[in-house]
Coordinates of C-alpha atoms in Angstrom, one line a residue:
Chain A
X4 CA 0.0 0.0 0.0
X5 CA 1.3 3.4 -0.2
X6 CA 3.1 5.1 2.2
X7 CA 5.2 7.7 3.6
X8 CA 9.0 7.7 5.3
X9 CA 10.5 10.8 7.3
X10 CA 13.9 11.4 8.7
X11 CA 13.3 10.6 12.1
X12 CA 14.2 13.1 14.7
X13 CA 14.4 15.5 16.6
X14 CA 16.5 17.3 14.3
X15 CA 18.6 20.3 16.1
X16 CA 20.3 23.4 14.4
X17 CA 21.6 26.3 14.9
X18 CA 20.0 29.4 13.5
X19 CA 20.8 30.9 10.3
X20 CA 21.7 26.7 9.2
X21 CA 20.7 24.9 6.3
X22 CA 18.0 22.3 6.5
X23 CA 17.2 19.8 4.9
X24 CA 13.9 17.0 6.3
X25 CA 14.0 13.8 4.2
X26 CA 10.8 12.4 3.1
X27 CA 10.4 9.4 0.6
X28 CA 7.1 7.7 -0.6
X29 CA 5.5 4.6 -2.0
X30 CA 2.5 5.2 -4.2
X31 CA 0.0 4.4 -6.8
X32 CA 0.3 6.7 -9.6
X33 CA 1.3 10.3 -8.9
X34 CA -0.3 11.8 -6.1
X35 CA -0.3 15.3 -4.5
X36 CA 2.3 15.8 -2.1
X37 CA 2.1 17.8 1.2
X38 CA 3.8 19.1 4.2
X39 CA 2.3 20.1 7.2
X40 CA 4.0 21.8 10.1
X41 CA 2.6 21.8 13.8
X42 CA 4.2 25.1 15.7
X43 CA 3.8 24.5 20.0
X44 CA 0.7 24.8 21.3
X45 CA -0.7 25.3 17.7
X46 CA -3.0 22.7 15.1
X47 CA -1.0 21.5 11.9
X48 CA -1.2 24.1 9.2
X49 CA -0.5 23.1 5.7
X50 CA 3.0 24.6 4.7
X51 CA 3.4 23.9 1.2
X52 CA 2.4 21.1 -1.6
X53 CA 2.7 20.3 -4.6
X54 CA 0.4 18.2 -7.5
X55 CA 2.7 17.1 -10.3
X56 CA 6.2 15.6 -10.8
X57 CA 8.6 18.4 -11.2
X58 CA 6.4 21.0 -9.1
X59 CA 8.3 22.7 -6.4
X60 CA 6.2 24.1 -3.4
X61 CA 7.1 26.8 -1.1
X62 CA 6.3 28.9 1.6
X63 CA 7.9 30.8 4.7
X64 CA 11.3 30.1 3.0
X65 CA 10.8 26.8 2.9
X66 CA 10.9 24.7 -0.6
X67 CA 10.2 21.1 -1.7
X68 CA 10.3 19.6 -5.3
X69 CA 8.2 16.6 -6.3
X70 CA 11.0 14.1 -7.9
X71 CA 9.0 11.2 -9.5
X72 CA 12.4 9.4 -10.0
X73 CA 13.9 9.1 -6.0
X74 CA 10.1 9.3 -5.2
X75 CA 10.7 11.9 -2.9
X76 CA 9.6 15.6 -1.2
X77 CA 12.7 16.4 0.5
X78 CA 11.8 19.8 2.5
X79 CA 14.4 22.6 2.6
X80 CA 15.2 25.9 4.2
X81 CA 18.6 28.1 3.5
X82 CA 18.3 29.7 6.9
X83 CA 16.8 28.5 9.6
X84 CA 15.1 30.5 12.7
X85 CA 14.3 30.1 15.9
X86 CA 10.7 30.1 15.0
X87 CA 11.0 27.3 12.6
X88 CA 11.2 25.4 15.7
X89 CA 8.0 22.8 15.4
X90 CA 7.1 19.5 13.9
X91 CA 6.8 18.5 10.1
X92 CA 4.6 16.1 8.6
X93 CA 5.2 14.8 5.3
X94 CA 1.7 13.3 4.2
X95 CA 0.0 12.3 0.6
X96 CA -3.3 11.3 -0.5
X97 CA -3.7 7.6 -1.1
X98 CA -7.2 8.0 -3.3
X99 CA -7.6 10.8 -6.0
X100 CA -10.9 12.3 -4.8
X101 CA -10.1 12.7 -1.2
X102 CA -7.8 15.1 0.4
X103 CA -8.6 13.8 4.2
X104 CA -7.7 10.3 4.1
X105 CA -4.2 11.5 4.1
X106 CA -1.3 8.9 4.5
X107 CA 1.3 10.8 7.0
X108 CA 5.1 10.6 8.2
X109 CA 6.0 10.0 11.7
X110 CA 6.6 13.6 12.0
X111 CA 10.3 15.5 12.1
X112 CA 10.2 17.5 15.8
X113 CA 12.7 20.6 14.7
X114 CA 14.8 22.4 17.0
X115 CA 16.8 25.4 16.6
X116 CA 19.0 26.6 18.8
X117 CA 20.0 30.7 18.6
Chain B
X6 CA -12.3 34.1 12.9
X7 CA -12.4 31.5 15.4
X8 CA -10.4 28.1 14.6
X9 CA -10.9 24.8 15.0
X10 CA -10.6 24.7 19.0
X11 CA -10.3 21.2 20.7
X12 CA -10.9 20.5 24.5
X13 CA -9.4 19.5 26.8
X14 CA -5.5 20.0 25.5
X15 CA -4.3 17.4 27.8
X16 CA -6.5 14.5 29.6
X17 CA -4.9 11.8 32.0
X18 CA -7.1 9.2 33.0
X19 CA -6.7 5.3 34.4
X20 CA -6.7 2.3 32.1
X21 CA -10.9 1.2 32.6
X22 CA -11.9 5.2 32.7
X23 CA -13.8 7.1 30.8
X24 CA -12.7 10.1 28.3
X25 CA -14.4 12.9 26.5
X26 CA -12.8 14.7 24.1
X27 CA -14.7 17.6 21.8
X28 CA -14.1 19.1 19.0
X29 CA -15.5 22.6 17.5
X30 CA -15.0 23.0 14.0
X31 CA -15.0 26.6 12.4
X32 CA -18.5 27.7 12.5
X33 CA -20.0 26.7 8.5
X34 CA -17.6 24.0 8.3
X35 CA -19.8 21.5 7.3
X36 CA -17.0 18.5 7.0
X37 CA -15.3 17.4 10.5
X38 CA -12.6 15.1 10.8
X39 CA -11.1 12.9 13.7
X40 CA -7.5 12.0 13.7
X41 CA -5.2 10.6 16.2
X42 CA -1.1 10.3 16.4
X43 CA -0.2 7.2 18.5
X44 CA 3.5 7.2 20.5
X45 CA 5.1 9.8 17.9
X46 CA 4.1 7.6 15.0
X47 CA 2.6 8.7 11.7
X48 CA -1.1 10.7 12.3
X49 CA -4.2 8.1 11.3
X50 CA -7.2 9.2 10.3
X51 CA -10.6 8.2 12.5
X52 CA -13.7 9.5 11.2
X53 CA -15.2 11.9 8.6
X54 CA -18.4 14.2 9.4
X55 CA -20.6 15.5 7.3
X56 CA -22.7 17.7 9.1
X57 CA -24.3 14.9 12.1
X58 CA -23.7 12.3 9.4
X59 CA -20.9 9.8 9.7
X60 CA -19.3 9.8 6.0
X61 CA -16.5 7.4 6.3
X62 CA -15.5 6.0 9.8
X63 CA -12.8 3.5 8.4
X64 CA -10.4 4.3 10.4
X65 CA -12.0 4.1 13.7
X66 CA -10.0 1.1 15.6
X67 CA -12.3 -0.7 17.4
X68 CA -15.8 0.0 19.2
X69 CA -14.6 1.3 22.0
X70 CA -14.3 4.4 20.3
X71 CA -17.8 6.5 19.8
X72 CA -17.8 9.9 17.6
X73 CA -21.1 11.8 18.0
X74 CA -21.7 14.9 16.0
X75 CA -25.2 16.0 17.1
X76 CA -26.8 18.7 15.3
X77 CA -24.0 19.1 13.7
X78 CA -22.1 21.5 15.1
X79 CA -19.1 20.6 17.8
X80 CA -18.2 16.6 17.9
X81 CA -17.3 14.3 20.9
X82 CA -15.1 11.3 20.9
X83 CA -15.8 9.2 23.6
X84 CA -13.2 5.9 24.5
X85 CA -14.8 3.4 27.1
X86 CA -13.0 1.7 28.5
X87 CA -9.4 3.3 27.7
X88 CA -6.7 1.3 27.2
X89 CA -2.9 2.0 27.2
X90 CA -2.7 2.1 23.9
X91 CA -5.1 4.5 23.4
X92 CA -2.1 7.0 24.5
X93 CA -1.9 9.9 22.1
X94 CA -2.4 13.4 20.7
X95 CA -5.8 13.1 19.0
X96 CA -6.4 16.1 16.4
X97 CA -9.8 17.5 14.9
X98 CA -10.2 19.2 11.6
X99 CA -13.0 21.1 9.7
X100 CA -13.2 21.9 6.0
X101 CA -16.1 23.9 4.5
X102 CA -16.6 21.4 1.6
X103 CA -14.9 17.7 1.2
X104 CA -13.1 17.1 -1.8
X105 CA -9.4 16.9 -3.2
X106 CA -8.6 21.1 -3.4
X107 CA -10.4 21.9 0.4
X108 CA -8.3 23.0 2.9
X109 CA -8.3 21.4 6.2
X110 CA -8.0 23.4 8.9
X111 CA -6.6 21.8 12.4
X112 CA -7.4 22.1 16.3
X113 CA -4.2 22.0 18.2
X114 CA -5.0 18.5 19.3
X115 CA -5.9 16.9 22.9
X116 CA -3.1 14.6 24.5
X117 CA -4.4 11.7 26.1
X118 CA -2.2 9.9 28.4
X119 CA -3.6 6.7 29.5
X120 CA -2.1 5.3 33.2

């Protein structure tokens, strides 16, 4: 069945680093792709997404490209802040009509240090 | 704008007890959704609302789990007996409209801790 695998974590920086989050995926055909971020004491927010192969997301600084060929949505940030400190979800819809019945990561907890 | 508020934010109960959580979705949201993230593992979907109507409860894990959604405004989740596995963060959602381009918006989630 299709699935999703994340970096586990927690993943600690320093500000003004370069991150990277690792997610990888099993699917059928070419679904949309997602990441979600949870801030402390907040609900998950959608950060970014992306619907086609080749489609690069972004939002708040962050980026991730859709690469059919590693099957993967790597997310990335050139400089990270203190406020980037939550956890990300990495998540995709298994059926094409549905965008609830989401297939999620573990999670990646992020923590940067100043 | 109000959002998606979830009560209570943390619950610790005995295995054999009784737990409540609610949910109140965005007033208009029409769609509710239940959730839960078990021991830092990957979120699972629960249950899908429309309006008091249960759409899709796949995901519900056994029936000691009871989502009620009357008059469809706020929902309960209700686990009776709890278990130790039970042990989570459990998350509600609302979306205006179901479909594949609706946005879900997210409570902050209740964290059940299960003794």
């Amino acid at each position: 069945g299709d699935s999703v695998t994340q970096m586990e974590g927690p993943v600690t920086l320093s500000e003004e680093a370069f991150l990277t989050i690792n997610c990888t995926y099993t699917a059928t055909g070419y679904p949309s792709l997602f990441w979600y971020v949870q801030y402390p004491g907040e609900g998950l927010q959608l950060l970014l997404k992306a619907t086609k192969a080749d489609d690069k997301g972004s939002n708040k600084g962050f980026e991730a490209t859709y690469r059919k060929e590693t099957t993967s949505f790597h997310l990335e940030k050139g400089s990270v802040q203190v406020s980037d400190s939550a956890v990300y979800f990495c998540a995709l819809p298994p059926l094409r009509d549905s965008n609830y019945q989401l297939i999620w990561g573990a999670g990646t907890k992020l923590i940067i240090k100043p | 704008e109000a959002g998606v508020t979830q009560f209570p934010s943390h619950s610790v109960i005995e295995k054999g007890q009784t737990v409540t959580l609610r949910c109140d979705p965005i007033s208009g949201h029409d769609n509710l959704y239940w959730y839960r993230r078990v021991m830092g593992k990957e979120i699972k979907f629960l249950l899908h609302f429309v309006k008091e109507s249960k759409q899709d409860e796949s995901g519900m894990p056994n029936n000691r789990f009871l989502a009620e959604r009357t008059g469809g405004t706020y929902s309960t989740l209700k686990v009776q007996p709890a278990e130790l596995e039970d042990s989570g963060v459990y998350f509600c959602a609302s979306s205006q409209q179901g479909g594949p381009n609706e946005k879900l918006f997210f409570g902050s989630g209740t964290q059940l801790s299960v003794l």
